JSON list of C-alpha atoms in Angstrom, two decimals:
[
{"chain": "K", "resi": 1035, "resn": "GLY", "atom": "CA", "xyz": [0.00, 0.06, -0.02]},
{"chain": "K", "resi": 1036, "resn": "ASP", "atom": "CA", "xyz": [0.81, 3.74, 0.00]},
{"chain": "K", "resi": 1037, "resn": "SER", "atom": "CA", "xyz": [3.20, 4.96, 2.67]},
{"chain": "K", "resi": 1038, "resn": "VAL", "atom": "CA", "xyz": [5.18, 8.20, 3.86]},
{"chain": "K", "resi": 1039, "resn": "THR", "atom": "CA", "xyz": [8.59, 8.37, 5.37]},
{"chain": "K", "resi": 1040, "resn": "GLN", "atom": "CA", "xyz": [9.89, 11.31, 6.83]},
{"chain": "K", "resi": 1041, "resn": "MET", "atom": "CA", "xyz": [12.58, 12.27, 8.95]},
{"chain": "K", "resi": 1042, "resn": "GLU", "atom": "CA", "xyz": [12.29, 11.68, 12.67]},
{"chain": "K", "resi": 1043, "resn": "GLY", "atom": "CA", "xyz": [12.47, 14.42, 15.01]},
{"chain": "K", "resi": 1044, "resn": "PRO", "atom": "CA", "xyz": [12.87, 16.36, 17.06]},
{"chain": "K", "resi": 1045, "resn": "VAL", "atom": "CA", "xyz": [14.74, 19.15, 14.95]},
{"chain": "K", "resi": 1046, "resn": "THR", "atom": "CA", "xyz": [15.94, 21.82, 16.63]},
{"chain": "K", "resi": 1047, "resn": "LEU", "atom": "CA", "xyz": [17.85, 24.95, 14.65]},
{"chain": "K", "resi": 1048, "resn": "SER", "atom": "CA", "xyz": [18.92, 28.41, 15.47]},
{"chain": "K", "resi": 1049, "resn": "GLU", "atom": "CA", "xyz": [16.94, 31.14, 13.98]},
{"chain": "K", "resi": 1050, "resn": "GLU", "atom": "CA", "xyz": [17.54, 32.09, 10.39]},
{"chain": "K", "resi": 1051, "resn": "ALA", "atom": "CA", "xyz": [19.17, 28.52, 9.92]},
{"chain": "K", "resi": 1052, "resn": "PHE", "atom": "CA", "xyz": [18.65, 26.61, 6.72]},
{"chain": "K", "resi": 1053, "resn": "LEU", "atom": "CA", "xyz": [15.92, 23.81, 7.12]},
{"chain": "K", "resi": 1054, "resn": "THR", "atom": "CA", "xyz": [15.39, 20.72, 5.39]},
{"chain": "K", "resi": 1055, "resn": "ILE", "atom": "CA", "xyz": [12.94, 17.91, 6.24]},
{"chain": "K", "resi": 1056, "resn": "ASN", "atom": "CA", "xyz": [13.04, 14.96, 4.41]},
{"chain": "K", "resi": 1057, "resn": "CYS", "atom": "CA", "xyz": [10.22, 12.92, 2.98]},
{"chain": "K", "resi": 1058, "resn": "THR", "atom": "CA", "xyz": [9.85, 10.25, 0.69]},
{"chain": "K", "resi": 1059, "resn": "TYR", "atom": "CA", "xyz": [7.22, 8.13, -0.50]},
{"chain": "K", "resi": 1060, "resn": "THR", "atom": "CA", "xyz": [5.86, 4.75, -1.86]},
{"chain": "K", "resi": 1061, "resn": "ALA", "atom": "CA", "xyz": [2.61, 4.78, -3.79]},
{"chain": "K", "resi": 1062, "resn": "THR", "atom": "CA", "xyz": [1.09, 3.44, -7.29]},
{"chain": "K", "resi": 1063, "resn": "GLY", "atom": "CA", "xyz": [0.44, 5.65, -9.98]},
{"chain": "K", "resi": 1064, "resn": "TYR", "atom": "CA", "xyz": [0.90, 9.49, -9.63]},
{"chain": "K", "resi": 1065, "resn": "PRO", "atom": "CA", "xyz": [-0.02, 10.90, -6.24]},
{"chain": "K", "resi": 1066, "resn": "SER", "atom": "CA", "xyz": [-0.40, 14.32, -5.20]},
{"chain": "K", "resi": 1067, "resn": "LEU", "atom": "CA", "xyz": [2.02, 15.45, -2.17]},
{"chain": "K", "resi": 1068, "resn": "PHE", "atom": "CA", "xyz": [1.31, 17.73, 0.62]},
{"chain": "K", "resi": 1069, "resn": "TRP", "atom": "CA", "xyz": [3.18, 19.10, 3.68]},
{"chain": "K", "resi": 1070, "resn": "TYR", "atom": "CA", "xyz": [0.86, 19.95, 6.57]},
{"chain": "K", "resi": 1071, "resn": "VAL", "atom": "CA", "xyz": [1.79, 21.88, 9.63]},
{"chain": "K", "resi": 1072, "resn": "GLN", "atom": "CA", "xyz": [0.26, 21.84, 13.02]},
{"chain": "K", "resi": 1073, "resn": "TYR", "atom": "CA", "xyz": [1.20, 24.88, 15.44]},
{"chain": "K", "resi": 1074, "resn": "PRO", "atom": "CA", "xyz": [0.80, 24.51, 19.03]},
{"chain": "K", "resi": 1075, "resn": "GLY", "atom": "CA", "xyz": [-2.69, 24.15, 20.30]},
{"chain": "K", "resi": 1076, "resn": "GLU", "atom": "CA", "xyz": [-3.98, 24.09, 16.61]},
{"chain": "K", "resi": 1077, "resn": "GLY", "atom": "CA", "xyz": [-5.29, 22.01, 14.02]},
{"chain": "K", "resi": 1078, "resn": "LEU", "atom": "CA", "xyz": [-3.10, 20.66, 11.04]},
{"chain": "K", "resi": 1079, "resn": "GLN", "atom": "CA", "xyz": [-3.04, 23.43, 8.00]},
{"chain": "K", "resi": 1080, "resn": "LEU", "atom": "CA", "xyz": [-2.22, 22.68, 4.50]},
{"chain": "K", "resi": 1081, "resn": "LEU", "atom": "CA", "xyz": [1.49, 24.40, 4.08]},
{"chain": "K", "resi": 1082, "resn": "LEU", "atom": "CA", "xyz": [1.78, 23.56, 0.29]},
{"chain": "K", "resi": 1083, "resn": "LYS", "atom": "CA", "xyz": [1.10, 20.89, -2.43]},
{"chain": "K", "resi": 1084, "resn": "ALA", "atom": "CA", "xyz": [2.35, 19.34, -5.53]},
{"chain": "K", "resi": 1085, "resn": "THR", "atom": "CA", "xyz": [0.11, 17.41, -7.94]},
{"chain": "K", "resi": 1086, "resn": "LYS", "atom": "CA", "xyz": [2.64, 16.16, -10.61]},
{"chain": "K", "resi": 1087, "resn": "ALA", "atom": "CA", "xyz": [6.19, 15.49, -11.18]},
{"chain": "K", "resi": 1088, "resn": "ASP", "atom": "CA", "xyz": [8.67, 18.30, -10.98]},
{"chain": "K", "resi": 1089, "resn": "ASP", "atom": "CA", "xyz": [6.04, 20.70, -9.74]},
{"chain": "K", "resi": 1090, "resn": "LYS", "atom": "CA", "xyz": [7.35, 23.17, -6.89]},
{"chain": "K", "resi": 1091, "resn": "GLY", "atom": "CA", "xyz": [4.92, 23.67, -4.09]},
{"chain": "K", "resi": 1092, "resn": "SER", "atom": "CA", "xyz": [5.53, 27.08, -2.17]},
{"chain": "K", "resi": 1093, "resn": "ASN", "atom": "CA", "xyz": [4.10, 29.09, 0.89]},
{"chain": "K", "resi": 1094, "resn": "LYS", "atom": "CA", "xyz": [5.52, 31.37, 3.61]},
{"chain": "K", "resi": 1095, "resn": "GLY", "atom": "CA", "xyz": [8.93, 30.89, 2.61]},
{"chain": "K", "resi": 1096, "resn": "PHE", "atom": "CA", "xyz": [8.82, 27.06, 2.53]},
{"chain": "K", "resi": 1097, "resn": "GLU", "atom": "CA", "xyz": [9.46, 24.88, -0.78]},
{"chain": "K", "resi": 1098, "resn": "ALA", "atom": "CA", "xyz": [9.08, 21.52, -1.70]},
{"chain": "K", "resi": 1099, "resn": "THR", "atom": "CA", "xyz": [9.69, 20.07, -5.14]},
{"chain": "K", "resi": 1100, "resn": "TYR", "atom": "CA", "xyz": [7.84, 16.68, -6.56]},
{"chain": "K", "resi": 1101, "resn": "ARG", "atom": "CA", "xyz": [10.53, 14.27, -7.38]},
{"chain": "K", "resi": 1102, "resn": "LYS", "atom": "CA", "xyz": [9.17, 11.44, -9.09]},
{"chain": "K", "resi": 1103, "resn": "GLU", "atom": "CA", "xyz": [12.64, 9.75, -9.93]},
{"chain": "K", "resi": 1104, "resn": "THR", "atom": "CA", "xyz": [13.66, 9.64, -6.19]},
{"chain": "K", "resi": 1105, "resn": "THR", "atom": "CA", "xyz": [10.27, 9.42, -5.03]},
{"chain": "K", "resi": 1106, "resn": "SER", "atom": "CA", "xyz": [10.80, 12.41, -2.52]},
{"chain": "K", "resi": 1107, "resn": "PHE", "atom": "CA", "xyz": [9.14, 15.71, -1.36]},
{"chain": "K", "resi": 1108, "resn": "HIS", "atom": "CA", "xyz": [11.68, 17.37, 0.84]},
{"chain": "K", "resi": 1109, "resn": "LEU", "atom": "CA", "xyz": [10.43, 20.43, 2.71]},
{"chain": "K", "resi": 1110, "resn": "GLU", "atom": "CA", "xyz": [12.88, 23.40, 2.78]},
{"chain": "K", "resi": 1111, "resn": "LYS", "atom": "CA", "xyz": [13.13, 26.87, 4.02]},
{"chain": "K", "resi": 1112, "resn": "GLY", "atom": "CA", "xyz": [16.29, 29.06, 3.70]},
{"chain": "K", "resi": 1113, "resn": "SER", "atom": "CA", "xyz": [15.84, 31.17, 7.00]},
{"chain": "K", "resi": 1114, "resn": "VAL", "atom": "CA", "xyz": [13.67, 29.71, 9.62]},
{"chain": "K", "resi": 1115, "resn": "GLN", "atom": "CA", "xyz": [12.01, 31.93, 12.35]},
{"chain": "K", "resi": 1116, "resn": "VAL", "atom": "CA", "xyz": [10.87, 31.32, 15.89]},
{"chain": "K", "resi": 1117, "resn": "SER", "atom": "CA", "xyz": [7.27, 31.29, 14.58]},
{"chain": "K", "resi": 1118, "resn": "ASP", "atom": "CA", "xyz": [8.12, 28.12, 12.64]},
{"chain": "K", "resi": 1119, "resn": "SER", "atom": "CA", "xyz": [8.12, 25.98, 15.42]},
{"chain": "K", "resi": 1120, "resn": "ALA", "atom": "CA", "xyz": [5.60, 23.34, 14.78]},
{"chain": "K", "resi": 1121, "resn": "VAL", "atom": "CA", "xyz": [5.10, 19.90, 13.74]},
{"chain": "K", "resi": 1122, "resn": "TYR", "atom": "CA", "xyz": [5.46, 19.28, 10.10]},
{"chain": "K", "resi": 1123, "resn": "PHE", "atom": "CA", "xyz": [3.53, 16.45, 8.32]},
{"chain": "K", "resi": 1124, "resn": "CYS", "atom": "CA", "xyz": [4.18, 15.03, 4.99]},
{"chain": "K", "resi": 1125, "resn": "ALA", "atom": "CA", "xyz": [1.28, 13.18, 3.24]},
{"chain": "K", "resi": 1126, "resn": "LEU", "atom": "CA", "xyz": [0.06, 11.96, -0.18]},
{"chain": "K", "resi": 1127, "resn": "ILE", "atom": "CA", "xyz": [-3.39, 11.24, -1.90]},
{"chain": "K", "resi": 1128, "resn": "ASN", "atom": "CA", "xyz": [-3.52, 8.61, -4.45]},
{"chain": "K", "resi": 1129, "resn": "PHE", "atom": "CA", "xyz": [-6.57, 9.14, -6.77]},
{"chain": "K", "resi": 1130, "resn": "GLY", "atom": "CA", "xyz": [-8.77, 6.03, -6.75]},
{"chain": "K", "resi": 1131, "resn": "ASN", "atom": "CA", "xyz": [-7.90, 5.83, -3.02]},
{"chain": "K", "resi": 1132, "resn": "GLU", "atom": "CA", "xyz": [-8.76, 9.31, -2.15]},
{"chain": "K", "resi": 1133, "resn": "LYS", "atom": "CA", "xyz": [-7.48, 9.24, 1.39]},
{"chain": "K", "resi": 1134, "resn": "LEU", "atom": "CA", "xyz": [-4.49, 10.99, 2.93]},
{"chain": "K", "resi": 1135, "resn": "THR", "atom": "CA", "xyz": [-1.52, 8.83, 3.96]},
{"chain": "K", "resi": 1136, "resn": "PHE", "atom": "CA", "xyz": [0.59, 10.75, 6.61]},
{"chain": "K", "resi": 1137, "resn": "GLY", "atom": "CA", "xyz": [4.00, 10.38, 7.70]},
{"chain": "K", "resi": 1138, "resn": "THR", "atom": "CA", "xyz": [4.81, 10.41, 11.40]},
{"chain": "K", "resi": 1139, "resn": "GLY", "atom": "CA", "xyz": [5.27, 14.25, 11.85]},
{"chain": "K", "resi": 1140, "resn": "THR", "atom": "CA", "xyz": [8.58, 15.99, 12.71]},
{"chain": "K", "resi": 1141, "resn": "ARG", "atom": "CA", "xyz": [8.59, 18.40, 15.41]},
{"chain": "K", "resi": 1142, "resn": "LEU", "atom": "CA", "xyz": [10.69, 21.51, 14.72]},
{"chain": "K", "resi": 1143, "resn": "THR", "atom": "CA", "xyz": [11.85, 23.95, 17.41]},
{"chain": "K", "resi": 1144, "resn": "ILE", "atom": "CA", "xyz": [13.49, 27.18, 16.23]},
{"chain": "K", "resi": 1145, "resn": "ILE", "atom": "CA", "xyz": [15.76, 28.78, 19.09]},
{"chain": "K", "resi": 1146, "resn": "PRO", "atom": "CA", "xyz": [16.43, 32.73, 19.13]},
{"chain": "S", "resi": 905, "resn": "GLY", "atom": "CA", "xyz": [-10.05, 30.06, 6.31]},
{"chain": "S", "resi": 906, "resn": "ALA", "atom": "CA", "xyz": [-12.27, 27.38, 7.27]},
{"chain": "S", "resi": 907, "resn": "VAL", "atom": "CA", "xyz": [-12.39, 26.25, 10.93]},
{"chain": "S", "resi": 908, "resn": "VAL", "atom": "CA", "xyz": [-12.94, 22.81, 12.29]},
{"chain": "S", "resi": 909, "resn": "SER", "atom": "CA", "xyz": [-13.44, 22.57, 16.22]},
{"chain": "S", "resi": 910, "resn": "GLN", "atom": "CA", "xyz": [-12.50, 19.75, 18.23]},
{"chain": "S", "resi": 911, "resn": "HIS", "atom": "CA", "xyz": [-13.68, 19.11, 21.89]},
{"chain": "S", "resi": 912, "resn": "PRO", "atom": "CA", "xyz": [-12.18, 17.94, 24.14]},
{"chain": "S", "resi": 913, "resn": "SER", "atom": "CA", "xyz": [-8.56, 18.74, 23.79]},
{"chain": "S", "resi": 914, "resn": "ARG", "atom": "CA", "xyz": [-7.72, 16.54, 26.51]},
{"chain": "S", "resi": 915, "resn": "VAL", "atom": "CA", "xyz": [-9.24, 13.75, 28.52]},
{"chain": "S", "resi": 916, "resn": "ILE", "atom": "CA", "xyz": [-8.40, 11.55, 30.86]},
{"chain": "S", "resi": 917, "resn": "CYS", "atom": "CA", "xyz": [-10.64, 8.59, 32.37]},
{"chain": "S", "resi": 918, "resn": "LYS", "atom": "CA", "xyz": [-11.02, 5.37, 33.80]},
{"chain": "S", "resi": 919, "resn": "SER", "atom": "CA", "xyz": [-10.61, 2.03, 32.29]},
{"chain": "S", "resi": 920, "resn": "GLY", "atom": "CA", "xyz": [-14.09, 0.65, 31.29]},
{"chain": "S", "resi": 921, "resn": "THR", "atom": "CA", "xyz": [-15.78, 4.14, 30.75]},
{"chain": "S", "resi": 922, "resn": "SER", "atom": "CA", "xyz": [-16.89, 5.68, 27.45]},
{"chain": "S", "resi": 923, "resn": "VAL", "atom": "CA", "xyz": [-15.60, 8.72, 26.14]},
{"chain": "S", "resi": 924, "resn": "LYS", "atom": "CA", "xyz": [-17.02, 10.91, 23.53]},
{"chain": "S", "resi": 925, "resn": "ILE", "atom": "CA", "xyz": [-15.07, 13.25, 21.25]},
{"chain": "S", "resi": 926, "resn": "GLU", "atom": "CA", "xyz": [-16.81, 16.01, 19.19]},
{"chain": "S", "resi": 927, "resn": "CYS", "atom": "CA", "xyz": [-15.94, 17.36, 15.75]},
{"chain": "S", "resi": 928, "resn": "ARG", "atom": "CA", "xyz": [-17.64, 20.34, 14.08]},
{"chain": "S", "resi": 929, "resn": "SER", "atom": "CA", "xyz": [-16.87, 22.58, 11.08]},
{"chain": "S", "resi": 930, "resn": "LEU", "atom": "CA", "xyz": [-18.02, 25.91, 12.06]},
{"chain": "S", "resi": 931, "resn": "ASP", "atom": "CA", "xyz": [-18.27, 27.80, 9.03]},
{"chain": "S", "resi": 932, "resn": "PHE", "atom": "CA", "xyz": [-18.92, 25.26, 6.33]},
{"chain": "S", "resi": 933, "resn": "GLN", "atom": "CA", "xyz": [-21.02, 22.20, 5.56]},
{"chain": "S", "resi": 934, "resn": "ALA", "atom": "CA", "xyz": [-18.45, 19.08, 5.55]},
{"chain": "S", "resi": 935, "resn": "THR", "atom": "CA", "xyz": [-19.54, 16.32, 3.09]},
{"chain": "S", "resi": 936, "resn": "THR", "atom": "CA", "xyz": [-17.24, 14.14, 4.50]},
{"chain": "S", "resi": 937, "resn": "MET", "atom": "CA", "xyz": [-15.38, 13.76, 7.84]},
{"chain": "S", "resi": 938, "resn": "PHE", "atom": "CA", "xyz": [-12.47, 11.55, 8.99]},
{"chain": "S", "resi": 939, "resn": "TRP", "atom": "CA", "xyz": [-11.12, 10.22, 11.82]},
{"chain": "S", "resi": 940, "resn": "TYR", "atom": "CA", "xyz": [-7.45, 9.63, 12.49]},
{"chain": "S", "resi": 941, "resn": "ARG", "atom": "CA", "xyz": [-5.61, 8.09, 15.63]},
{"chain": "S", "resi": 942, "resn": "GLN", "atom": "CA", "xyz": [-1.74, 8.54, 16.28]},
{"chain": "S", "resi": 943, "resn": "PHE", "atom": "CA", "xyz": [0.37, 6.63, 18.77]},
{"chain": "S", "resi": 944, "resn": "PRO", "atom": "CA", "xyz": [3.72, 8.01, 19.59]},
{"chain": "S", "resi": 945, "resn": "LYS", "atom": "CA", "xyz": [6.27, 8.27, 16.93]},
{"chain": "S", "resi": 946, "resn": "GLN", "atom": "CA", "xyz": [4.02, 6.80, 14.48]},
{"chain": "S", "resi": 947, "resn": "SER", "atom": "CA", "xyz": [2.14, 8.34, 11.52]},
{"chain": "S", "resi": 948, "resn": "LEU", "atom": "CA", "xyz": [-1.46, 9.71, 11.60]},
{"chain": "S", "resi": 949, "resn": "MET", "atom": "CA", "xyz": [-3.69, 6.51, 10.82]},
{"chain": "S", "resi": 950, "resn": "LEU", "atom": "CA", "xyz": [-7.07, 6.73, 9.16]},
{"chain": "S", "resi": 951, "resn": "MET", "atom": "CA", "xyz": [-9.85, 5.25, 11.31]},
{"chain": "S", "resi": 952, "resn": "ALA", "atom": "CA", "xyz": [-12.71, 5.68, 9.62]},
{"chain": "S", "resi": 953, "resn": "THR", "atom": "CA", "xyz": [-14.54, 7.97, 6.99]},
{"chain": "S", "resi": 954, "resn": "SER", "atom": "CA", "xyz": [-18.05, 9.29, 7.53]},
{"chain": "S", "resi": 955, "resn": "ASN", "atom": "CA", "xyz": [-20.48, 10.68, 5.46]},
{"chain": "S", "resi": 956, "resn": "GLU", "atom": "CA", "xyz": [-23.58, 12.69, 6.91]},
{"chain": "S", "resi": 957, "resn": "GLY", "atom": "CA", "xyz": [-26.71, 10.43, 7.32]},
{"chain": "S", "resi": 958, "resn": "SER", "atom": "CA", "xyz": [-24.74, 6.86, 6.57]},
{"chain": "S", "resi": 959, "resn": "LYS", "atom": "CA", "xyz": [-22.89, 4.54, 8.49]},
{"chain": "S", "resi": 960, "resn": "ALA", "atom": "CA", "xyz": [-19.17, 5.15, 8.69]},
{"chain": "S", "resi": 961, "resn": "THR", "atom": "CA", "xyz": [-16.84, 2.95, 6.72]},
{"chain": "S", "resi": 962, "resn": "TYR", "atom": "CA", "xyz": [-14.04, 1.76, 9.07]},
{"chain": "S", "resi": 963, "resn": "GLU", "atom": "CA", "xyz": [-10.52, 0.94, 7.78]},
{"chain": "S", "resi": 964, "resn": "GLN", "atom": "CA", "xyz": [-9.19, -2.67, 8.21]},
{"chain": "S", "resi": 965, "resn": "GLY", "atom": "CA", "xyz": [-8.40, -3.45, 11.83]},
{"chain": "S", "resi": 966, "resn": "VAL", "atom": "CA", "xyz": [-10.54, -0.88, 13.55]},
{"chain": "S", "resi": 967, "resn": "GLU", "atom": "CA", "xyz": [-13.08, -2.13, 15.65]},
{"chain": "S", "resi": 968, "resn": "LYS", "atom": "CA", "xyz": [-16.30, -0.46, 14.48]},
{"chain": "S", "resi": 969, "resn": "ASP", "atom": "CA", "xyz": [-18.12, -1.57, 17.91]},
{"chain": "S", "resi": 970, "resn": "LYS", "atom": "CA", "xyz": [-15.47, 0.00, 19.94]},
{"chain": "S", "resi": 971, "resn": "PHE", "atom": "CA", "xyz": [-15.19, 3.18, 18.03]},
{"chain": "S", "resi": 972, "resn": "LEU", "atom": "CA", "xyz": [-18.49, 4.27, 17.42]},
{"chain": "S", "resi": 973, "resn": "ILE", "atom": "CA", "xyz": [-19.05, 7.10, 14.78]},
{"chain": "S", "resi": 974, "resn": "ASN", "atom": "CA", "xyz": [-21.93, 9.24, 14.48]},
{"chain": "S", "resi": 975, "resn": "HIS", "atom": "CA", "xyz": [-22.38, 12.07, 11.69]},
{"chain": "S", "resi": 976, "resn": "ALA", "atom": "CA", "xyz": [-25.63, 13.18, 12.63]},
{"chain": "S", "resi": 977, "resn": "SER", "atom": "CA", "xyz": [-25.29, 16.67, 10.49]},
{"chain": "S", "resi": 978, "resn": "LEU", "atom": "CA", "xyz": [-23.51, 18.37, 7.86]},
{"chain": "S", "resi": 979, "resn": "THR", "atom": "CA", "xyz": [-21.44, 20.09, 10.66]},
{"chain": "S", "resi": 980, "resn": "LEU", "atom": "CA", "xyz": [-21.25, 17.32, 13.59]},
{"chain": "S", "resi": 981, "resn": "SER", "atom": "CA", "xyz": [-19.36, 14.21, 13.61]},
{"chain": "S", "resi": 982, "resn": "THR", "atom": "CA", "xyz": [-18.57, 12.35, 16.93]},
{"chain": "S", "resi": 983, "resn": "LEU", "atom": "CA", "xyz": [-16.48, 9.66, 17.81]},
{"chain": "S", "resi": 984, "resn": "THR", "atom": "CA", "xyz": [-17.15, 7.50, 20.81]},
{"chain": "S", "resi": 985, "resn": "VAL", "atom": "CA", "xyz": [-14.45, 5.00, 22.39]},
{"chain": "S", "resi": 986, "resn": "THR", "atom": "CA", "xyz": [-16.61, 2.45, 24.12]},
{"chain": "S", "resi": 987, "resn": "SER", "atom": "CA", "xyz": [-15.03, 0.66, 27.56]},
{"chain": "S", "resi": 988, "resn": "ALA", "atom": "CA", "xyz": [-11.64, 2.34, 26.81]},
{"chain": "S", "resi": 989, "resn": "HIS", "atom": "CA", "xyz": [-8.67, 0.59, 27.80]},
{"chain": "S", "resi": 990, "resn": "PRO", "atom": "CA", "xyz": [-5.32, 1.67, 28.42]},
{"chain": "S", "resi": 991, "resn": "GLU", "atom": "CA", "xyz": [-4.31, 0.77, 24.70]},
{"chain": "S", "resi": 992, "resn": "ASP", "atom": "CA", "xyz": [-6.93, 3.20, 23.52]},
{"chain": "S", "resi": 993, "resn": "SER", "atom": "CA", "xyz": [-4.85, 6.00, 24.79]},
{"chain": "S", "resi": 994, "resn": "SER", "atom": "CA", "xyz": [-3.76, 7.95, 21.80]},
{"chain": "S", "resi": 995, "resn": "PHE", "atom": "CA", "xyz": [-3.97, 11.12, 19.83]},
{"chain": "S", "resi": 996, "resn": "TYR", "atom": "CA", "xyz": [-7.36, 11.38, 18.02]},
{"chain": "S", "resi": 997, "resn": "ILE", "atom": "CA", "xyz": [-7.98, 13.88, 15.25]},
{"chain": "S", "resi": 998, "resn": "CYS", "atom": "CA", "xyz": [-10.77, 14.59, 12.91]},
{"chain": "S", "resi": 999, "resn": "SER", "atom": "CA", "xyz": [-10.90, 16.44, 9.54]},
{"chain": "S", "resi": 1000, "resn": "ALA", "atom": "CA", "xyz": [-13.76, 17.73, 7.31]},
{"chain": "S", "resi": 1001, "resn": "SER", "atom": "CA", "xyz": [-13.97, 18.01, 3.72]},
{"chain": "S", "resi": 1002, "resn": "ARG", "atom": "CA", "xyz": [-15.79, 20.59, 1.89]},
{"chain": "S", "resi": 1003, "resn": "ASP", "atom": "CA", "xyz": [-15.62, 19.04, -1.51]},
{"chain": "S", "resi": 1004, "resn": "ARG", "atom": "CA", "xyz": [-15.66, 15.58, -2.84]},
{"chain": "S", "resi": 1005, "resn": "SER", "atom": "CA", "xyz": [-12.04, 15.48, -4.01]},
{"chain": "S", "resi": 1006, "resn": "ASN", "atom": "CA", "xyz": [-10.96, 15.31, -0.39]},
{"chain": "S", "resi": 1007, "resn": "GLU", "atom": "CA", "xyz": [-7.89, 17.22, -1.14]},
{"chain": "S", "resi": 1008, "resn": "LYS", "atom": "CA", "xyz": [-8.67, 20.22, 0.86]},
{"chain": "S", "resi": 1009, "resn": "LEU", "atom": "CA", "xyz": [-9.10, 19.09, 4.31]},
{"chain": "S", "resi": 1010, "resn": "PHE", "atom": "CA", "xyz": [-9.52, 21.10, 7.43]},
{"chain": "S", "resi": 1011, "resn": "PHE", "atom": "CA", "xyz": [-8.31, 19.63, 10.67]},
{"chain": "S", "resi": 1012, "resn": "GLY", "atom": "CA", "xyz": [-9.48, 20.05, 14.33]},
{"chain": "S", "resi": 1013, "resn": "SER", "atom": "CA", "xyz": [-6.83, 20.35, 16.94]},
{"chain": "S", "resi": 1014, "resn": "GLY", "atom": "CA", "xyz": [-6.84, 16.84, 18.07]},
{"chain": "S", "resi": 1015, "resn": "THR", "atom": "CA", "xyz": [-7.91, 15.23, 21.59]},
{"chain": "S", "resi": 1016, "resn": "GLN", "atom": "CA", "xyz": [-5.32, 13.48, 23.71]},
{"chain": "S", "resi": 1017, "resn": "LEU", "atom": "CA", "xyz": [-6.93, 10.61, 25.24]},
{"chain": "S", "resi": 1018, "resn": "SER", "atom": "CA", "xyz": [-5.42, 8.81, 28.27]},
{"chain": "S", "resi": 1019, "resn": "VAL", "atom": "CA", "xyz": [-7.01, 5.99, 29.83]},
{"chain": "S", "resi": 1020, "resn": "LEU", "atom": "CA", "xyz": [-6.04, 4.88, 33.40]}
]
């Protein structure tokens, strides 16, 4: 079946550091890929998405590129802020299935 | 943006009791609601999918008699953990979809259930 593997946390970085959170997937066909973010005390929110190979999703300075050849969708940000501290989930939805498959989540803490 | 309210955020109960978790879409009508659970260091796992007015569809391995889902209206779904045991302690989270593609989901903030 479909699965998503993302790097284990927690990840702690200093403000303005470069961020990468790795995500790889296993799926048949051509899934859509997502990054969700959960800030403390809030529900998951869609951060960005990509629906086909080589698409780049971006939002709030975060980017992720759909790489079919490496089945990856790594999340990156050039300069993180304290307000980026949250849990980040990589996910996919495979049409025909229409259900989100999530990774384990990665807790990110940014220290000033 | 759309808001999904999930209540309670945290509950502690004794073994053998039942616990009800509510999930409400506050400003839209949800065609479908989903219930997930997450154990520490594991993925969010889909438990069941519910459509208003019909029986929930449970994922393989989820006991439907233990996890009762009621989707009585387009804005409210409830999950009742019946006769809870310590192994049911987990993080439960709901989401609601406002269209049939299910690509855009709105999530509640989750409920941490601890069964003593």
